[in-house]
Amino acid sequence: MSAFLSMEGISKRFGAVVALQNVALQVSRGAVHALIGENGAGKSTLMKILSGSLMPDTGRMSLNQQSYAPRQPKDARIAGVSMIYQELTLAPHLTVEENVTLGVERQKNGILIHQDEQVRDALAILGHEDIDPKMPVKALGIGKQQIVEIARSLLLRSQLIVMDEPTSSLSAEDTQNLFSAIKRLRNQGVTIIYISHFLEEIEEIADEYTVLRDGATICSGLIPETTQSAIVTSMVGRSLEEMFPRTMHSIGEPLLQVDQLSSPPR
């Protein structure tokens, strides 16, 4: 079966620095796909290309069997691709509804049309009917603010949502609530690219994975068919037994020696 998202031969340089080199990423429709790699592996650069924030030097992309080449984030949003960054992009002084509809407000004869019902529907899909669209975002906890970000993607009718380290500032309870929302999205047919350093999370929530290292694709596969040890080995380029290699040392002559040290009386 053809991939819902296909990125092939993606390369990107910044001057002398090669950020991506011939990267390939294949994501199945309706799957949670974990994008894994150490800091500097190229994950963020690849996702910026997907979301239209950067242009690749080489390569091609397709989305839902159609050629896909966004030149700016607006193009990606129109195509149904949303990016949820690690740092939330909400306006705390605005209401939930105003945040969710920001940039896609509807008007008639110059009068703003409220989209309260549509916002409630998006929140309901995420299992959060308890969030009042009229409530200011600053009154919500960080976990529910994350839900508001996702609801914005649903209102945009996003087919593909990228989540960059979404649990980095969440409590354990909020993390589980987020996972429940992700599972609901998957059941709705929404495709998720999930970036995280927490392999336990990836094992729990993801269906498939791709590992990047030094700007190149190392391996891809299904989560049930791999292990954390195998993923770590692919990430760092050596086996777990060599993660903290022992090096023989010999003790030399003392560099500092103190004898009969005392403090003056007070």
Coordinates of N, CA, C and O in Angstrom, one line a residue, residues 153-214:
S153 N -6.0 22.5 15.0 CA -5.6 21.7 13.8 C -6.9 21.0 13.3 O -7.0 20.9 12.0
L154 N -7.7 20.6 14.1 CA -9.0 19.9 13.7 C -9.9 20.9 13.0 O -10.5 20.5 12.0
L155 N -10.0 22.1 13.5 CA -10.8 23.1 12.8 C -10.3 23.4 11.4 O -11.1 23.7 10.5
L156 N -9.0 23.3 11.2 CA -8.4 23.5 9.9 C -8.5 22.3 9.0 O -8.0 22.2 7.9
R157 N -9.2 21.2 9.6 CA -9.4 20.0 8.9 C -8.0 19.3 8.5 O -7.9 18.8 7.3
S158 N -7.1 19.4 9.4 CA -5.8 18.8 9.1 C -5.9 17.3 8.9 O -6.5 16.6 9.7
Q159 N -5.2 16.8 7.9 CA -5.1 15.3 7.7 C -3.8 14.8 8.4 O -3.8 13.6 8.7
L160 N -2.8 15.7 8.6 CA -1.6 15.3 9.1 C -1.2 16.3 10.2 O -1.1 17.5 9.9
I161 N -0.9 15.8 11.4 CA -0.5 16.7 12.5 C 0.9 16.3 13.0 O 1.1 15.1 13.3
V162 N 1.8 17.2 13.1 CA 3.1 17.0 13.6 C 3.2 17.5 15.0 O 2.9 18.6 15.3
M163 N 3.6 16.6 16.0 CA 3.7 17.0 17.4 C 5.1 16.9 17.8 O 5.7 15.8 17.8
D164 N 5.7 18.0 18.1 CA 7.1 18.1 18.5 C 7.3 18.1 20.0 O 7.0 19.1 20.6
E165 N 7.8 17.0 20.5 CA 8.0 16.9 22.0 C 6.8 17.4 22.8 O 6.9 18.2 23.6
P166 N 5.6 16.8 22.5 CA 4.4 17.4 23.1 C 4.3 17.2 24.6 O 3.5 17.9 25.3
T167 N 5.0 16.3 25.2 CA 4.9 16.0 26.6 C 6.0 16.6 27.5 O 6.0 16.3 28.7
S168 N 6.9 17.4 26.9 CA 8.0 17.8 27.6 C 7.7 18.6 28.8 O 8.5 18.6 29.8
S169 N 6.6 19.3 28.8 CA 6.2 20.1 30.0 C 4.9 19.6 30.6 O 4.3 20.4 31.4
L170 N 4.5 18.4 30.3 CA 3.2 17.9 30.9 C 3.4 17.0 32.1 O 4.5 16.3 32.2
S171 N 2.5 16.9 33.0 CA 2.5 16.0 34.1 C 2.1 14.6 33.5 O 1.7 14.4 32.4
A172 N 2.3 13.6 34.4 CA 2.0 12.2 34.0 C 0.5 12.1 33.6 O 0.1 11.4 32.6
E173 N -0.4 12.8 34.4 CA -1.8 12.7 34.1 C -2.1 13.4 32.8 O -2.9 12.9 32.0
D174 N -1.5 14.6 32.5 CA -1.8 15.3 31.3 C -1.2 14.5 30.1 O -1.8 14.5 29.0
T175 N -0.1 13.8 30.3 CA 0.4 13.0 29.2 C -0.5 11.9 28.8 O -0.8 11.7 27.6
Q176 N -1.1 11.2 29.8 CA -2.1 10.2 29.5 C -3.3 10.7 28.8 O -3.9 10.1 27.9
N177 N -3.7 11.9 29.2 CA -4.9 12.6 28.6 C -4.6 12.9 27.1 O -5.4 12.8 26.2
L178 N -3.3 13.4 26.9 CA -2.9 13.6 25.5 C -2.9 12.4 24.7 O -3.3 12.3 23.5
F179 N -2.4 11.3 25.3 CA -2.4 10.0 24.5 C -3.8 9.5 24.2 O -4.0 9.0 23.1
S180 N -4.7 9.8 25.1 CA -6.1 9.4 24.8 C -6.6 10.3 23.6 O -7.3 9.7 22.7
A181 N -6.2 11.6 23.6 CA -6.6 12.4 22.4 C -6.0 11.9 21.1 O -6.7 11.9 20.1
I182 N -4.7 11.5 21.2 CA -4.1 11.1 20.0 C -4.7 9.8 19.5 O -4.9 9.6 18.2
K183 N -5.1 8.9 20.4 CA -5.8 7.7 19.9 C -7.1 8.0 19.3 O -7.5 7.3 18.3
R184 N -7.8 9.0 19.8 CA -9.1 9.4 19.2 C -8.9 9.9 17.8 O -9.6 9.7 16.9
L185 N -7.8 10.7 17.7 CA -7.5 11.3 16.3 C -7.2 10.1 15.4 O -7.6 10.2 14.2
R186 N -6.4 9.2 15.8 CA -6.0 8.0 15.0 C -7.3 7.3 14.5 O -7.4 6.9 13.4
N187 N -8.2 7.1 15.5 CA -9.5 6.5 15.1 C -10.3 7.3 14.1 O -11.2 6.7 13.4
Q188 N -10.1 8.6 14.1 CA -10.8 9.5 13.2 C -10.1 9.5 11.8 O -10.6 10.2 10.9
G189 N -9.0 8.8 11.7 CA -8.2 8.7 10.4 C -7.2 9.8 10.2 O -6.6 9.9 9.2
V190 N -6.9 10.5 11.3 CA -5.9 11.6 11.3 C -4.5 10.9 11.4 O -4.3 10.0 12.3
T191 N -3.5 11.3 10.6 CA -2.2 10.8 10.7 C -1.3 11.7 11.6 O -1.4 13.0 11.5
I192 N -0.5 11.1 12.4 CA 0.3 11.9 13.4 C 1.8 11.5 13.2 O 2.1 10.4 13.1
I193 N 2.6 12.6 13.2 CA 4.0 12.4 13.3 C 4.4 12.8 14.7 O 4.2 14.0 15.1
Y194 N 5.0 11.9 15.5 CA 5.2 12.2 16.9 C 6.7 12.2 17.2 O 7.4 11.2 17.0
I195 N 7.2 13.3 17.6 CA 8.7 13.5 17.9 C 8.8 13.4 19.4 O 8.2 14.2 20.1
S196 N 9.7 12.5 19.9 CA 9.9 12.5 21.3 C 11.3 11.8 21.6 O 11.7 10.9 20.8
H197 N 11.9 12.1 22.7 CA 13.1 11.5 23.2 C 12.7 10.3 24.2 O 13.6 9.5 24.5
F198 N 11.5 10.3 24.6 CA 11.1 9.3 25.6 C 10.6 8.0 24.8 O 9.5 7.9 24.3
L199 N 11.5 7.0 24.9 CA 11.2 5.8 24.1 C 10.0 5.0 24.7 O 9.3 4.3 24.0
E200 N 9.8 5.2 26.0 CA 8.6 4.5 26.7 C 7.3 5.1 26.1 O 6.4 4.3 25.8
E201 N 7.3 6.4 25.8 CA 6.1 7.0 25.2 C 5.9 6.5 23.8 O 4.8 6.1 23.4
I202 N 7.0 6.4 23.1 CA 6.9 5.9 21.7 C 6.4 4.5 21.6 O 5.6 4.2 20.8
E203 N 6.9 3.7 22.5 CA 6.5 2.3 22.6 C 5.0 2.2 22.9 O 4.3 1.3 22.4
E204 N 4.5 3.1 23.7 CA 3.1 3.1 24.1 C 2.1 3.6 23.0 O 1.0 3.1 22.8
I205 N 2.5 4.7 22.3 CA 1.6 5.4 21.5 C 1.8 5.2 20.0 O 0.8 5.4 19.2
A206 N 3.0 4.9 19.5 CA 3.3 4.9 18.1 C 3.0 3.5 17.5 O 3.1 2.5 18.1
D207 N 2.7 3.6 16.2 CA 2.5 2.3 15.4 C 3.8 2.0 14.5 O 4.1 0.8 14.3
E208 N 4.5 3.0 14.1 CA 5.6 2.9 13.2 C 6.7 3.9 13.5 O 6.4 4.9 14.3
Y209 N 7.9 3.8 13.0 CA 8.9 4.7 13.4 C 10.0 4.9 12.3 O 10.1 4.0 11.4
T210 N 10.7 6.0 12.4 CA 11.9 6.2 11.5 C 12.9 6.8 12.4 O 12.6 7.7 13.2
V211 N 14.2 6.4 12.3 CA 15.3 6.9 13.0 C 16.2 7.7 12.1 O 16.6 7.2 11.0
L212 N 16.5 8.9 12.5 CA 17.5 9.8 11.8 C 18.8 9.8 12.7 O 18.7 9.9 13.9
R213 N 19.9 9.9 12.0 CA 21.2 10.1 12.7 C 22.1 10.9 11.8 O 22.3 10.5 10.6
D214 N 22.6 12.0 12.3 CA 23.5 12.9 11.5 C 22.9 13.2 10.1 O 23.6 13.3 9.1

